[in-house]
PDB file of C-alpha atoms in Angstrom:
ATOM      1  CA  MET A1347       0.000   0.000   0.000  1.00 59.00           C
ATOM      2  CA  ALA A1348       2.640   2.535  -1.026  1.00 63.00           C
ATOM      3  CA  SER A1349       1.510   6.153  -1.241  1.00 51.00           C
ATOM      4  CA  THR A1350      -0.280   7.367  -4.328  1.00 47.00           C
ATOM      5  CA  GLY A1351      -1.702  10.642  -5.541  1.00 46.00           C
ATOM      6  CA  SER A1352      -0.737  13.259  -8.075  1.00 39.00           C
ATOM      7  CA  SER A1353       0.375  15.823  -5.469  1.00 44.00           C
ATOM      8  CA  SER A1354       2.674  13.514  -3.488  1.00 52.00           C
ATOM      9  CA  PRO A1355       5.757  11.448  -4.315  1.00 62.00           C
ATOM     10  CA  GLN A1356       5.134   7.993  -5.737  1.00 75.00           C
ATOM     11  CA  TRP A1357       6.689   5.893  -3.004  1.00 84.00           C
ATOM     12  CA  GLU A1358       7.761   2.359  -3.867  1.00 91.00           C
ATOM     13  CA  TYR A1359       7.657   1.334  -0.200  1.00 91.00           C
ATOM     14  CA  ASP A1360       5.811   2.556   2.851  1.00 89.00           C
ATOM     15  CA  VAL A1361       8.560   1.590   5.301  1.00 90.00           C
ATOM     16  CA  PHE A1362      12.276   0.840   5.072  1.00 93.00           C
ATOM     17  CA  LEU A1363      13.535  -1.249   7.992  1.00 92.00           C
ATOM     18  CA  SER A1364      17.126  -0.729   9.107  1.00 92.00           C
ATOM     19  CA  PHE A1365      18.409  -3.226  11.670  1.00 91.00           C
ATOM     20  CA  ARG A1366      21.296  -5.523  12.527  1.00 86.00           C
ATOM     21  CA  GLY A1367      20.182  -8.997  11.536  1.00 77.00           C
ATOM     22  CA  LYS A1368      22.089 -10.969  14.153  1.00 73.00           C
ATOM     23  CA  ASP A1369      20.431  -8.948  16.921  1.00 68.00           C
ATOM     24  CA  THR A1370      16.787  -8.708  15.886  1.00 65.00           C
ATOM     25  CA  ARG A1371      16.060 -10.599  12.637  1.00 57.00           C
ATOM     26  CA  ASP A1372      14.427 -13.597  14.346  1.00 59.00           C
ATOM     27  CA  LYS A1373      12.777 -11.489  17.026  1.00 71.00           C
ATOM     28  CA  PHE A1374      11.352  -7.998  16.890  1.00 78.00           C
ATOM     29  CA  THR A1375      12.111  -7.100  13.273  1.00 82.00           C
ATOM     30  CA  SER A1376      10.729 -10.233  11.645  1.00 82.00           C
ATOM     31  CA  HIS A1377       7.615  -9.995  13.820  1.00 79.00           C
ATOM     32  CA  LEU A1378       7.136  -6.361  12.833  1.00 80.00           C
ATOM     33  CA  TYR A1379       7.685  -7.121   9.145  1.00 82.00           C
ATOM     34  CA  SER A1380       5.129  -9.935   9.268  1.00 80.00           C
ATOM     35  CA  ASN A1381       2.542  -7.665  10.875  1.00 75.00           C
ATOM     36  CA  LEU A1382       3.142  -4.950   8.311  1.00 79.00           C
ATOM     37  CA  GLU A1383       2.716  -7.465   5.488  1.00 80.00           C
ATOM     38  CA  GLN A1384      -0.556  -8.680   6.978  1.00 77.00           C
ATOM     39  CA  ALA A1385      -1.749  -5.070   7.050  1.00 74.00           C
ATOM     40  CA  ARG A1386      -0.802  -4.775   3.342  1.00 80.00           C
ATOM     41  CA  ILE A1387       1.868  -2.215   4.157  1.00 81.00           C
ATOM     42  CA  GLU A1388       4.798  -2.302   1.739  1.00 87.00           C
ATOM     43  CA  ALA A1389       7.944  -2.724   3.832  1.00 88.00           C
ATOM     44  CA  TYR A1390      11.507  -3.215   2.607  1.00 90.00           C
ATOM     45  CA  MET A1391      13.555  -5.559   4.765  1.00 86.00           C
ATOM     46  CA  ASP A1392      17.044  -6.555   3.608  1.00 77.00           C
ATOM     47  CA  ASP A1393      18.206  -9.328   5.935  1.00 63.00           C
ATOM     48  CA  ARG A1394      21.498 -10.186   4.295  1.00 56.00           C
ATOM     49  CA  GLU A1395      24.781  -9.805   6.119  1.00 49.00           C
ATOM     50  CA  LEU A1396      27.290  -7.777   4.138  1.00 44.00           C
ATOM     51  CA  GLU A1397      30.706  -9.355   3.955  1.00 45.00           C
ATOM     52  CA  ARG A1398      33.548  -7.235   5.253  1.00 45.00           C
ATOM     53  CA  GLY A1399      34.943  -4.917   2.603  1.00 45.00           C
ATOM     54  CA  LYS A1400      31.888  -4.998   0.332  1.00 52.00           C
ATOM     55  CA  SER A1401      29.868  -1.883  -0.393  1.00 59.00           C
ATOM     56  CA  ILE A1402      26.111  -1.468  -0.328  1.00 62.00           C
ATOM     57  CA  GLU A1403      24.407  -2.094  -3.655  1.00 74.00           C
ATOM     58  CA  PRO A1404      22.795   0.841  -5.515  1.00 83.00           C
ATOM     59  CA  ALA A1405      19.460  -1.003  -5.295  1.00 83.00           C
ATOM     60  CA  LEU A1406      19.536  -0.665  -1.518  1.00 87.00           C
ATOM     61  CA  TRP A1407      20.196   3.069  -1.739  1.00 89.00           C
ATOM     62  CA  LYS A1408      17.224   3.350  -4.089  1.00 91.00           C
ATOM     63  CA  ALA A1409      15.014   1.389  -1.690  1.00 92.00           C
ATOM     64  CA  ILE A1410      15.821   3.911   1.034  1.00 94.00           C
ATOM     65  CA  GLU A1411      15.093   6.842  -1.286  1.00 94.00           C
ATOM     66  CA  ASP A1412      11.828   5.250  -2.428  1.00 94.00           C
ATOM     67  CA  SER A1413      10.458   4.723   1.100  1.00 94.00           C
ATOM     68  CA  ARG A1414       8.058   7.108   2.807  1.00 90.00           C
ATOM     69  CA  PHE A1415       9.254   6.164   6.298  1.00 90.00           C
ATOM     70  CA  SER A1416      12.440   4.666   7.673  1.00 93.00           C
ATOM     71  CA  VAL A1417      12.303   2.706  10.910  1.00 91.00           C
ATOM     72  CA  ILE A1418      15.685   2.165  12.543  1.00 94.00           C
ATOM     73  CA  VAL A1419      15.809  -0.622  15.112  1.00 92.00           C
ATOM     74  CA  PHE A1420      18.721   0.219  17.376  1.00 95.00           C
ATOM     75  CA  SER A1421      20.107  -2.837  19.138  1.00 92.00           C
ATOM     76  CA  ARG A1422      23.112  -3.268  21.397  1.00 92.00           C
ATOM     77  CA  ASN A1423      25.388  -4.114  18.467  1.00 93.00           C
ATOM     78  CA  TYR A1424      23.754  -2.084  15.678  1.00 95.00           C
ATOM     79  CA  ALA A1425      26.807   0.169  15.508  1.00 95.00           C
ATOM     80  CA  SER A1426      29.158  -2.791  15.067  1.00 94.00           C
ATOM     81  CA  SER A1427      28.039  -3.024  11.429  1.00 91.00           C
ATOM     82  CA  PRO A1428      29.547  -0.518   8.963  1.00 92.00           C
ATOM     83  CA  TRP A1429      26.722  -1.548   6.612  1.00 88.00           C
ATOM     84  CA  CYS A1430      24.070  -0.472   9.142  1.00 92.00           C
ATOM     85  CA  LEU A1431      25.920   2.774   9.773  1.00 95.00           C
ATOM     86  CA  ASP A1432      26.175   3.515   6.048  1.00 93.00           C
ATOM     87  CA  GLU A1433      22.426   2.863   5.754  1.00 94.00           C
ATOM     88  CA  LEU A1434      21.894   5.285   8.614  1.00 97.00           C
ATOM     89  CA  VAL A1435      23.863   8.031   6.864  1.00 97.00           C
ATOM     90  CA  LYS A1436      21.763   7.560   3.723  1.00 96.00           C
ATOM     91  CA  ILE A1437      18.540   7.645   5.741  1.00 97.00           C
ATOM     92  CA  VAL A1438      19.523  10.908   7.437  1.00 97.00           C
ATOM     93  CA  GLU A1439      20.371  12.325   4.014  1.00 97.00           C
ATOM     94  CA  CYS A1440      16.875  11.411   2.777  1.00 96.00           C
ATOM     95  CA  MET A1441      15.326  12.907   5.912  1.00 95.00           C
ATOM     96  CA  LYS A1442      17.087  16.229   5.376  1.00 96.00           C
ATOM     97  CA  GLU A1443      16.862  16.458   1.594  1.00 94.00           C
ATOM     98  CA  MET A1444      13.615  14.626   0.791  1.00 92.00           C
ATOM     99  CA  GLY A1445      11.554  15.021   3.946  1.00 91.00           C
ATOM    100  CA  GLN A1446      11.513  11.320   4.758  1.00 93.00           C
ATOM    101  CA  THR A1447      10.079  10.561   8.202  1.00 90.00           C
ATOM    102  CA  VAL A1448      12.538   8.674  10.406  1.00 93.00           C
ATOM    103  CA  LEU A1449      11.473   6.734  13.489  1.00 89.00           C
ATOM    104  CA  PRO A1450      14.024   5.272  15.920  1.00 92.00           C
ATOM    105  CA  VAL A1451      13.196   2.188  17.968  1.00 89.00           C
ATOM    106  CA  PHE A1452      15.447   1.273  20.885  1.00 90.00           C
ATOM    107  CA  TYR A1453      15.238  -2.496  21.137  1.00 87.00           C
ATOM    108  CA  ASP A1454      17.744  -3.455  23.842  1.00 88.00           C
ATOM    109  CA  VAL A1455      19.815  -0.313  24.226  1.00 92.00           C
ATOM    110  CA  ASP A1456      19.340   2.963  26.085  1.00 93.00           C
ATOM    111  CA  PRO A1457      18.652   5.961  23.805  1.00 93.00           C
ATOM    112  CA  SER A1458      21.422   7.960  25.491  1.00 94.00           C
ATOM    113  CA  GLU A1459      23.934   5.204  24.729  1.00 95.00           C
ATOM    114  CA  VAL A1460      23.142   5.610  21.037  1.00 96.00           C
ATOM    115  CA  ALA A1461      22.984   9.410  21.013  1.00 95.00           C
ATOM    116  CA  GLU A1462      26.185   9.941  22.974  1.00 95.00           C
ATOM    117  CA  GLN A1463      28.028   6.758  21.963  1.00 95.00           C
ATOM    118  CA  LYS A1464      28.382   5.557  25.520  1.00 94.00           C
ATOM    119  CA  GLY A1465      28.762   2.052  26.937  1.00 95.00           C
ATOM    120  CA  ASN A1466      28.972  -0.608  24.250  1.00 95.00           C
ATOM    121  CA  TYR A1467      28.620   1.998  21.504  1.00 96.00           C
ATOM    122  CA  LYS A1468      31.721   3.743  22.824  1.00 96.00           C
ATOM    123  CA  GLU A1469      33.668   0.488  22.633  1.00 96.00           C
ATOM    124  CA  LEU A1470      32.429  -0.177  19.108  1.00 97.00           C
ATOM    125  CA  PHE A1471      33.573   3.231  17.931  1.00 97.00           C
ATOM    126  CA  ILE A1472      37.007   2.745  19.427  1.00 96.00           C
ATOM    127  CA  GLU A1473      37.257  -0.242  17.069  1.00 96.00           C
ATOM    128  CA  HIS A1474      35.891   1.759  14.133  1.00 97.00           C
ATOM    129  CA  GLU A1475      38.430   4.517  14.683  1.00 97.00           C
ATOM    130  CA  GLN A1476      41.165   1.919  14.520  1.00 96.00           C
ATOM    131  CA  ASN A1477      39.748   0.063  11.512  1.00 95.00           C
ATOM    132  CA  PHE A1478      38.959   3.266   9.608  1.00 95.00           C
ATOM    133  CA  ARG A1479      41.924   5.337  10.782  1.00 94.00           C
ATOM    134  CA  ASN A1480      42.489   6.390   7.169  1.00 94.00           C
ATOM    135  CA  ASP A1481      38.918   7.657   6.847  1.00 94.00           C
ATOM    136  CA  LEU A1482      37.995   9.216  10.186  1.00 96.00           C
ATOM    137  CA  GLU A1483      35.574  11.543   8.394  1.00 97.00           C
ATOM    138  CA  LYS A1484      33.383   8.498   7.730  1.00 96.00           C
ATOM    139  CA  VAL A1485      33.448   7.644  11.436  1.00 97.00           C
ATOM    140  CA  ARG A1486      32.514  11.220  12.319  1.00 97.00           C
ATOM    141  CA  ARG A1487      29.511  11.065   9.956  1.00 97.00           C
ATOM    142  CA  TRP A1488      28.380   7.827  11.597  1.00 98.00           C
ATOM    143  CA  LYS A1489      28.542   9.442  15.031  1.00 97.00           C
ATOM    144  CA  ASP A1490      26.706  12.566  13.894  1.00 98.00           C
ATOM    145  CA  CYS A1491      23.915  10.536  12.300  1.00 98.00           C
ATOM    146  CA  LEU A1492      23.523   8.338  15.372  1.00 97.00           C
ATOM    147  CA  ALA A1493      23.112  11.459  17.503  1.00 96.00           C
ATOM    148  CA  THR A1494      20.655  12.994  15.031  1.00 96.00           C
ATOM    149  CA  VAL A1495      18.354   9.978  14.840  1.00 96.00           C
ATOM    150  CA  ALA A1496      18.587   8.991  18.511  1.00 95.00           C
ATOM    151  CA  ASN A1497      17.277  12.440  19.447  1.00 93.00           C
ATOM    152  CA  LEU A1498      14.183  12.146  17.242  1.00 91.00           C
ATOM    153  CA  SER A1499      10.820  11.171  18.691  1.00 83.00           C
ATOM    154  CA  GLY A1500      10.662   7.396  18.857  1.00 82.00           C
ATOM    155  CA  TRP A1501      10.076   4.360  21.027  1.00 81.00           C
ATOM    156  CA  ASP A1502      11.991   2.598  23.770  1.00 82.00           C
ATOM    157  CA  VAL A1503      10.642  -0.974  23.715  1.00 80.00           C
ATOM    158  CA  ARG A1504      13.190  -2.569  26.028  1.00 78.00           C
ATOM    159  CA  ASN A1505      10.521  -3.492  28.562  1.00 66.00           C
ATOM    160  CA  ARG A1506       8.284  -4.820  25.722  1.00 59.00           C
ATOM    161  CA  ARG A1507       5.234  -2.985  27.107  1.00 57.00           C
ATOM    162  CA  GLY A1508       5.073  -0.662  24.142  1.00 57.00           C
ATOM    163  CA  ILE A1509       5.568  -3.160  21.311  1.00 62.00           C
ATOM    164  CA  SER A1510       1.895  -3.829  20.518  1.00 64.00           C
ATOM    165  CA  GLU A1511       1.047  -0.118  20.763  1.00 65.00           C
ATOM    166  CA  TRP A1512       4.032   0.670  18.567  1.00 63.00           C
ATOM    167  CA  GLU A1513       3.012  -1.793  15.866  1.00 63.00           C
ATOM    168  CA  SER A1514      -0.522  -0.434  15.899  1.00 66.00           C
ATOM    169  CA  ALA A1515       0.842   3.094  15.594  1.00 65.00           C
ATOM    170  CA  ILE A1516       2.970   2.122  12.597  1.00 64.00           C
ATOM    171  CA  LYS A1517      -0.139   0.832  10.841  1.00 64.00           C
ATOM    172  CA  ARG A1518      -2.107   4.000  11.624  1.00 65.00           C
ATOM    173  CA  MET A1519       0.565   6.414  10.508  1.00 60.00           C
ATOM    174  CA  ILE A1520       0.821   4.858   7.047  1.00 62.00           C
ATOM    175  CA  ASP A1521      -2.751   5.973   6.398  1.00 64.00           C
ATOM    176  CA  ILE A1522      -2.034   9.647   7.114  1.00 57.00           C
ATOM    177  CA  PRO A1523      -1.645  11.315   3.712  1.00 51.00           C
ATOM    178  CA  ASP A1524       0.152  14.455   4.924  1.00 51.00           C
ATOM    179  CA  GLY A1525       2.690  12.637   7.073  1.00 48.00           C
ATOM    180  CA  ASN A1526       1.703  14.529  10.260  1.00 47.00           C
ATOM    181  CA  ILE A1527       2.054  11.349  12.247  1.00 46.00           C
ATOM    182  CA  ILE A1528       2.587  12.777  15.713  1.00 47.00           C
ATOM    183  CA  ASP A1529      -1.064  13.883  15.815  1.00 50.00           C
ATOM    184  CA  VAL A1530      -2.051  10.233  16.183  1.00 45.00           C
ATOM    185  CA  LEU A1531       1.002   8.954  18.034  1.00 45.00           C
ATOM    186  CA  PRO A1532       0.766  10.269  21.624  1.00 38.00           C
ATOM    187  CA  ILE A1533       3.201   7.570  22.723  1.00 38.00           C
ATOM    188  CA  SER A1534       6.201   8.243  24.915  1.00 36.00           C
ATOM    189  CA  PHE A1535       9.416   6.267  25.186  1.00 34.00           C
ATOM    190  CA  ASP A1536       7.977   4.082  27.960  1.00 37.00           C
ATOM    191  CA  GLY A1537       4.831   3.204  26.026  1.00 36.00           C
ATOM    192  CA  ASP A1538       2.465   5.347  28.092  1.00 37.00           C
ATOM    193  CA  THR A1539      -0.011   7.728  26.496  1.00 33.00           C
ATOM    194  CA  GLY A1540      -1.161  11.152  27.553  1.00 36.00           C
ATOM    195  CA  ASN A1541       0.614  14.475  28.001  1.00 38.00           C
ATOM    196  CA  ASP A1542       3.822  13.152  26.481  1.00 38.00           C
ATOM    197  CA  GLY A1543       2.066  13.351  23.130  1.00 39.00           C
ATOM    198  CA  GLU A1544       2.178  17.144  23.315  1.00 42.00           C
ATOM    199  CA  LYS A1545       5.871  17.016  24.180  1.00 39.00           C
ATOM    200  CA  MET A1546       6.521  14.764  21.168  1.00 39.00           C
ATOM    201  CA  LYS A1547       4.652  17.177  18.886  1.00 40.00           C
ATOM    202  CA  ARG A1548       6.839  20.029  20.137  1.00 41.00           C
ATOM    203  CA  ASN A1549       9.944  17.911  19.658  1.00 45.00           C
ATOM    204  CA  ARG A1550       8.937  17.070  16.076  1.00 44.00           C
ATOM    205  CA  ALA A1551       8.249  20.755  15.375  1.00 46.00           C
ATOM    206  CA  ASP A1552      11.701  21.634  16.693  1.00 50.00           C
ATOM    207  CA  GLU A1553      13.228  18.893  14.536  1.00 47.00           C
ATOM    208  CA  ASN A1554      11.509  20.234  11.434  1.00 47.00           C
ATOM    209  CA  ARG A1555      12.749  23.776  12.121  1.00 48.00           C
ATOM    210  CA  GLU A1556      16.305  22.519  12.487  1.00 50.00           C
ATOM    211  CA  LEU A1557      16.098  20.877   9.051  1.00 47.00           C
ATOM    212  CA  GLU A1558      14.863  24.031   7.321  1.00 49.00           C
TER     213      GLU A1558
END
């Protein structure tokens, strides 16, 4: 059910899923993908593992560009994958240049660990700085994009309370033609509803101003 209409882009996919396969493929991500399929929502899920040294195929870049939403499932080892991090950079590019809506999901990692590269993410980036010591600009872009996306409105599903609400929200937001999804997503990081919805709307408004 990709978007249609003469006044809006002709999206090939409703949702692009970015995730580290070893962490979530057989758990949260595959369950989410199955539910989206059942709801006739066009989702792109690439579950291959990229061999070290190989670059991402142009078809994958196009899939990101052709998606109305990108959902990034941050797991404890998401940042261990240069492939995932390169996807992330492309997604942020599409958010800034094409207005793509980006939604972070924190599966088994604290949002602050992602945003500030603390804990395990700090250790992973020590390795990246060693492995990519001849291209530290790439590492800097990865860090900047992690901080950008981790500070967007999203969901912390570590306690699993918010998963069913989150999946329902994903289905609802696809049906909103103008993309103003926060109006129907009064869901905070802990899965509760209520006043946090207003805070999320303000956060999204601030995010949009920063991108202008």
